[in-house]
mmCIF file of C-alpha atoms in Angstrom:
data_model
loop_
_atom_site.group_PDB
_atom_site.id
_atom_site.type_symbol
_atom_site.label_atom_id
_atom_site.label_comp_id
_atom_site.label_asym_id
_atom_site.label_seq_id
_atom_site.Cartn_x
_atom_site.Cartn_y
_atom_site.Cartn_z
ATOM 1 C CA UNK H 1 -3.053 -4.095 -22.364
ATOM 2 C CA UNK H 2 0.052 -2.429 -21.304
ATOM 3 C CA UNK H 3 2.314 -4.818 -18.962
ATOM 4 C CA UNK H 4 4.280 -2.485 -16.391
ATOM 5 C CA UNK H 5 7.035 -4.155 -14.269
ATOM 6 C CA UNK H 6 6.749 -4.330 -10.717
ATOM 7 C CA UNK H 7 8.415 -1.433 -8.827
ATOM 8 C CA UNK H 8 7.642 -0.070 -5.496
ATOM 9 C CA UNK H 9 4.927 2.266 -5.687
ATOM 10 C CA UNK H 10 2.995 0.245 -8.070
ATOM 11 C CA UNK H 11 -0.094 -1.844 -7.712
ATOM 12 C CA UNK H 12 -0.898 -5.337 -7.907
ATOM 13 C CA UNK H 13 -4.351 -6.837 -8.692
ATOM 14 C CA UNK H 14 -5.166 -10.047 -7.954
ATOM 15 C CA UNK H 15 -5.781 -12.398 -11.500
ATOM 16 C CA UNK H 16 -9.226 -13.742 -10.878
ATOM 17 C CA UNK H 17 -7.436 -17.053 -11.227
ATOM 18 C CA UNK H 18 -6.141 -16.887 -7.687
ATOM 19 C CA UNK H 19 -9.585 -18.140 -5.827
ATOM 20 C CA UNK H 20 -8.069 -20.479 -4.346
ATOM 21 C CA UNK H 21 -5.595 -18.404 -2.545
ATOM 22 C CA UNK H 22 -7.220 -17.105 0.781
ATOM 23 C CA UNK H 23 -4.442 -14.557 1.752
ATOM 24 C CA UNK H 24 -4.674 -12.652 -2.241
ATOM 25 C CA UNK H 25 -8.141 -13.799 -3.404
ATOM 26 C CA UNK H 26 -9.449 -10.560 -4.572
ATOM 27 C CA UNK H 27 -6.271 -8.427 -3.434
ATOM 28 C CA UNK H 28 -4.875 -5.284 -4.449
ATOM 29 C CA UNK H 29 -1.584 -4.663 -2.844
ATOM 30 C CA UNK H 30 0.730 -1.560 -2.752
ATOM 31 C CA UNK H 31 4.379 -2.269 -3.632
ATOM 32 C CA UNK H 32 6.461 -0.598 -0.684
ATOM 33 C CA UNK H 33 10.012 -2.700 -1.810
ATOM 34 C CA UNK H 34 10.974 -4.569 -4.579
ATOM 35 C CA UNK H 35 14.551 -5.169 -5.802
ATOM 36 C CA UNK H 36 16.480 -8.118 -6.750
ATOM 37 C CA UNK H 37 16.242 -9.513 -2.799
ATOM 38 C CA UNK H 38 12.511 -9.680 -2.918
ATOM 39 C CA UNK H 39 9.566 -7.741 -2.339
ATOM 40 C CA UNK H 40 7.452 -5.811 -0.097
ATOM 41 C CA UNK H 41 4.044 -4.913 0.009
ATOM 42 C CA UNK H 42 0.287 -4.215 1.439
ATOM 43 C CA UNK H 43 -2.653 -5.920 0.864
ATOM 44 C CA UNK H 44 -5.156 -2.677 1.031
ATOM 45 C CA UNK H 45 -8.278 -3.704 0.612
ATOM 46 C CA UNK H 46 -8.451 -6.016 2.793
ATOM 47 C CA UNK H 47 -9.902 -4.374 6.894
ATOM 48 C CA UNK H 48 -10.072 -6.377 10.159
ATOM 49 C CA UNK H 49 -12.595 -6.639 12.444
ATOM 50 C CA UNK H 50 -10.158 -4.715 15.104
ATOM 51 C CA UNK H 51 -9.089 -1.009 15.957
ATOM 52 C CA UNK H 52 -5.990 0.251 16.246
ATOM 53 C CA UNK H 53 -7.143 1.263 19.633
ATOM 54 C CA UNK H 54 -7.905 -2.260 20.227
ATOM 55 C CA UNK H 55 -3.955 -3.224 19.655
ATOM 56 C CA UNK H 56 -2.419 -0.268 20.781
ATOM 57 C CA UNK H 57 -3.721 0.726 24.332
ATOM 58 C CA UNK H 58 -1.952 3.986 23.927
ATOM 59 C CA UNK H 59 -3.413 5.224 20.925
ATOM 60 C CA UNK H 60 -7.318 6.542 21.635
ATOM 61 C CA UNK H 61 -8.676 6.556 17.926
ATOM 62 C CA UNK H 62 -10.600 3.720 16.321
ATOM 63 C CA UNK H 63 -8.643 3.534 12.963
ATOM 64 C CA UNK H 64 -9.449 0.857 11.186
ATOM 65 C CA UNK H 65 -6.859 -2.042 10.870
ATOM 66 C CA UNK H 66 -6.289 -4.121 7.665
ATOM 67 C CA UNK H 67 -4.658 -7.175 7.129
ATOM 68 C CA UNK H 68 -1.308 -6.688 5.205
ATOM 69 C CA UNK H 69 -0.657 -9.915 3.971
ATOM 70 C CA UNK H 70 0.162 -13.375 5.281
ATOM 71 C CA UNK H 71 3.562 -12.730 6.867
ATOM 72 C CA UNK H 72 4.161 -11.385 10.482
ATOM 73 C CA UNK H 73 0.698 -11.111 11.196
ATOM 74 C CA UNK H 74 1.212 -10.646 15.007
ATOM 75 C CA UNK H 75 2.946 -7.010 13.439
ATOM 76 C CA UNK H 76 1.800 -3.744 13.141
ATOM 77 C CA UNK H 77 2.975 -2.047 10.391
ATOM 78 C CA UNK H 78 1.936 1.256 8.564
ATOM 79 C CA UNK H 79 1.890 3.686 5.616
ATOM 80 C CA UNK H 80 1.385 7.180 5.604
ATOM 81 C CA UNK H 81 1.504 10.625 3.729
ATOM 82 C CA UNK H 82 2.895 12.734 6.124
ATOM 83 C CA UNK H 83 6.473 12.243 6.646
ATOM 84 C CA UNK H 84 7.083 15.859 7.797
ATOM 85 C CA UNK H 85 5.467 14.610 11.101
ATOM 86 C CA UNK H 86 6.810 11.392 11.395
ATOM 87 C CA UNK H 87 10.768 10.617 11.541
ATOM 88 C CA UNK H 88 12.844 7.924 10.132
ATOM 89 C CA UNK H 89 9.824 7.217 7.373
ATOM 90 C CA UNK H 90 10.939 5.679 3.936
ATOM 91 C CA UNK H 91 9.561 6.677 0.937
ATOM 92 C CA UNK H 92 7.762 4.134 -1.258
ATOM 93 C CA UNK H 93 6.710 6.597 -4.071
ATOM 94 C CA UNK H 94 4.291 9.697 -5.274
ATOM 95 C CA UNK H 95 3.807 10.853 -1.419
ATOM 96 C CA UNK H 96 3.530 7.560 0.573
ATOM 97 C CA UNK H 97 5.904 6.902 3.237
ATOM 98 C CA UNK H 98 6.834 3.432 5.087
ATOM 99 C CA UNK H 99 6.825 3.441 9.022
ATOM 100 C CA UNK H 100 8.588 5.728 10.869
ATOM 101 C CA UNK H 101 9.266 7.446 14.503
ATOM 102 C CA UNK H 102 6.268 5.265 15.922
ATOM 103 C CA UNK H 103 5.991 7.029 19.518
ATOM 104 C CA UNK H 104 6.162 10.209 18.053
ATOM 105 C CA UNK H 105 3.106 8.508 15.432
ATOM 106 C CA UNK H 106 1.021 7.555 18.654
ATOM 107 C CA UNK H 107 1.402 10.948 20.121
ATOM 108 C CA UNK H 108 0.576 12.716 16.531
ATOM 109 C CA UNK H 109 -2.901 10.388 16.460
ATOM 110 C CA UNK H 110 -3.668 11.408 19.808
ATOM 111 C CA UNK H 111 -3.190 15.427 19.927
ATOM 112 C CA UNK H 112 -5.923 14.921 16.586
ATOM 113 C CA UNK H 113 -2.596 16.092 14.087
ATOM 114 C CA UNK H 114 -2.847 12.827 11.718
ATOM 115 C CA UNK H 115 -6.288 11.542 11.242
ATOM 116 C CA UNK H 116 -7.169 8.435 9.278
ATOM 117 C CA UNK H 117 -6.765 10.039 5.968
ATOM 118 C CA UNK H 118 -3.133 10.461 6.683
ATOM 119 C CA UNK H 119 -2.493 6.916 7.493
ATOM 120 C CA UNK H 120 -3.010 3.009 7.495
ATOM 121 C CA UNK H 121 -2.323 0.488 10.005
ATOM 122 C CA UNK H 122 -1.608 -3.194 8.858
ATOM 123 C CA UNK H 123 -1.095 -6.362 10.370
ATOM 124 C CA UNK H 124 1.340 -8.370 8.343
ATOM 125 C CA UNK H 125 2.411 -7.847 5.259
ATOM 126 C CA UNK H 126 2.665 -9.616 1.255
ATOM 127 C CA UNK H 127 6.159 -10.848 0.979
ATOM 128 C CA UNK H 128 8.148 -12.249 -1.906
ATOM 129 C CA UNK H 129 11.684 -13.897 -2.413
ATOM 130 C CA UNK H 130 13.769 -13.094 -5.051
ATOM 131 C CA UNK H 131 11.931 -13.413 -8.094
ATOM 132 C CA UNK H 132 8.882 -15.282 -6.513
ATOM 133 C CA UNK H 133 6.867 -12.232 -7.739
ATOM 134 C CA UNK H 134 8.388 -11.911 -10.789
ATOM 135 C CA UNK H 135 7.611 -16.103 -11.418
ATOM 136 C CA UNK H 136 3.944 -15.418 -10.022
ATOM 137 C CA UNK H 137 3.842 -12.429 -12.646
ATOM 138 C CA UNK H 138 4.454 -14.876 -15.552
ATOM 139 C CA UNK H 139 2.155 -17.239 -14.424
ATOM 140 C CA UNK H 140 -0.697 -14.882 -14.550
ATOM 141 C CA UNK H 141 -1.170 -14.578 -10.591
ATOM 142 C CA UNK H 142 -0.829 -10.646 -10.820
ATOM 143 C CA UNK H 143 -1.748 -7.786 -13.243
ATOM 144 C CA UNK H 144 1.161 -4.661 -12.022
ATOM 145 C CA UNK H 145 -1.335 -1.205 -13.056
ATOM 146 C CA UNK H 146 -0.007 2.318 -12.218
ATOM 147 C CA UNK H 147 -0.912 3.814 -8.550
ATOM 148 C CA UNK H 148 -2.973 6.921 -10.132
ATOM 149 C CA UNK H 149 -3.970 7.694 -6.633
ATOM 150 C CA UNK H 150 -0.439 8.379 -5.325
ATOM 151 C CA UNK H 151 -1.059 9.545 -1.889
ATOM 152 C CA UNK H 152 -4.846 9.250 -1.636
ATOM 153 C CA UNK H 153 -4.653 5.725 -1.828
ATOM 154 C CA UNK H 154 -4.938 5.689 1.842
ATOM 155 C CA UNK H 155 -8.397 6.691 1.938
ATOM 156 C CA UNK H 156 -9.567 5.324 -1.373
ATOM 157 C CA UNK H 157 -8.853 1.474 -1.597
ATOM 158 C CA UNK H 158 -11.563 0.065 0.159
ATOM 159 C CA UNK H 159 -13.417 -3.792 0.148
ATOM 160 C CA UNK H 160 -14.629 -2.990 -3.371
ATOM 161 C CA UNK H 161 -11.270 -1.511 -4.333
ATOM 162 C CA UNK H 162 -11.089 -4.694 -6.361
ATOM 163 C CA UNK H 163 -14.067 -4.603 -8.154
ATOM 164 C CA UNK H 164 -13.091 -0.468 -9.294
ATOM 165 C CA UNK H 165 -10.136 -2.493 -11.021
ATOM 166 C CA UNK H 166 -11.771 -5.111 -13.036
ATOM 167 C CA UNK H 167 -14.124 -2.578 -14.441
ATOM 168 C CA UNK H 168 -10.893 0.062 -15.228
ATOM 169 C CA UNK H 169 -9.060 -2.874 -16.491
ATOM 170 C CA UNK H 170 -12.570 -3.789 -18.978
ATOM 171 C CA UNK H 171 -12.366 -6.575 -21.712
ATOM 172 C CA UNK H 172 -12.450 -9.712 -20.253
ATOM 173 C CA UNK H 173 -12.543 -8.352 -16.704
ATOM 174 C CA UNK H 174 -15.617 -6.903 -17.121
ATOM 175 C CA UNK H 175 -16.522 -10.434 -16.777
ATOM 176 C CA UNK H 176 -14.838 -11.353 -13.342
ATOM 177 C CA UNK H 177 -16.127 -7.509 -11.493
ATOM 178 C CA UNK H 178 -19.829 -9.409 -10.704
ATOM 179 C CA UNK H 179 -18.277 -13.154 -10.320
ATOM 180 C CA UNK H 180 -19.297 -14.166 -6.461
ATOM 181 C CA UNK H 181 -16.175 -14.268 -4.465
ATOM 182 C CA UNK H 182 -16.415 -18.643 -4.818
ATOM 183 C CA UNK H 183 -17.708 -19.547 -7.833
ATOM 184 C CA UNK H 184 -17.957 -22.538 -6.541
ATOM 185 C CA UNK H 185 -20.670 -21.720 -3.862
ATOM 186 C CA UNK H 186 -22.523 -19.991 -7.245
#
């Protein structure tokens, strides 16, 4: 298997080792940062039981929240593939775009310009020191795979998202894509 280096833009898929970890168990997260301060990034298969009309009374469309990891969880953050709308957004890689003008966002959701193919809310988001991830990397917590998806991530990762990556990955994944979520409950 080829071992790619983490780098924004990247994917990282949750080792089946990490069961025990509630926040990653069964996680695949989009890089949005990494450097030698730490690193960034978005759990995205991983939805909430709210709207984003439920935490933002401004905004009138039911898009579908997600939890972003296990840091700042009382945050909203987002990613989205349409920074000619949306000011101030930072480019993670291949088309996806980090945050942005978020009043100008709200009003874009609103007149029906950005729909939820154009964008994903989080709350929270996967955070690492410096070289945390690259220590839980060596330790077999994380496998780093291309994003082939670049910009249609947003609507493809879904709850099985996982799953779709043991079975790509094959070998002794193949293995781990039917496991029950805890083995021990098997």
């Amino acid at each position: 298997m080829v071992h790619l280096k983490p780098n924004k833009g990247k994917l990282l898929i949750a080792e089946p080792s990490l069961t025990g970890d509630v926040s990653f168990n069964r996680s695949v997260v989009l890089l949005a940062e990494h450097n030698e301060e730490g690193s960034v990034g978005f759990i995205l298969n991983k939805p909430l039981e709210y709207q984003i009309s439920d935490l933002i009374s401004e905004i009138s469309k039911p898009f579908q929240v997600y939890n972003g990891g296990p840091v700042e969880q009382d945050n909203l953050y987002f990613i989205h593939k349409v920074p000619h709308l949306i000011d101030n957004s930072v480019e993670i890689s291949d088309g996806i775009y980090w945050g942005g003008d978020f009043d100008k966002t709200v009003d874009l959701i609103n007149n029906h310009i950005i729909s939820e193919d154009d964008i994903r809310f989080f709350l929270g988001y996967s955070g690492w020191s410096s070289l945390q991830l690259d220590k839980e990397l060596l330790s077999k917590s994380w496998i780093v795979v291309k994003n082939e998806y670049q910009s249609q991530i947003i609507k493809k990762s879904s709850g099985a998202f996982w799953k779709e990556k043991m079975l790509e990955l094959g070998g002794d994944y193949l293995l781990w894509s039917n496991a029950p979520e805890n083995p021990s409950l098997n």
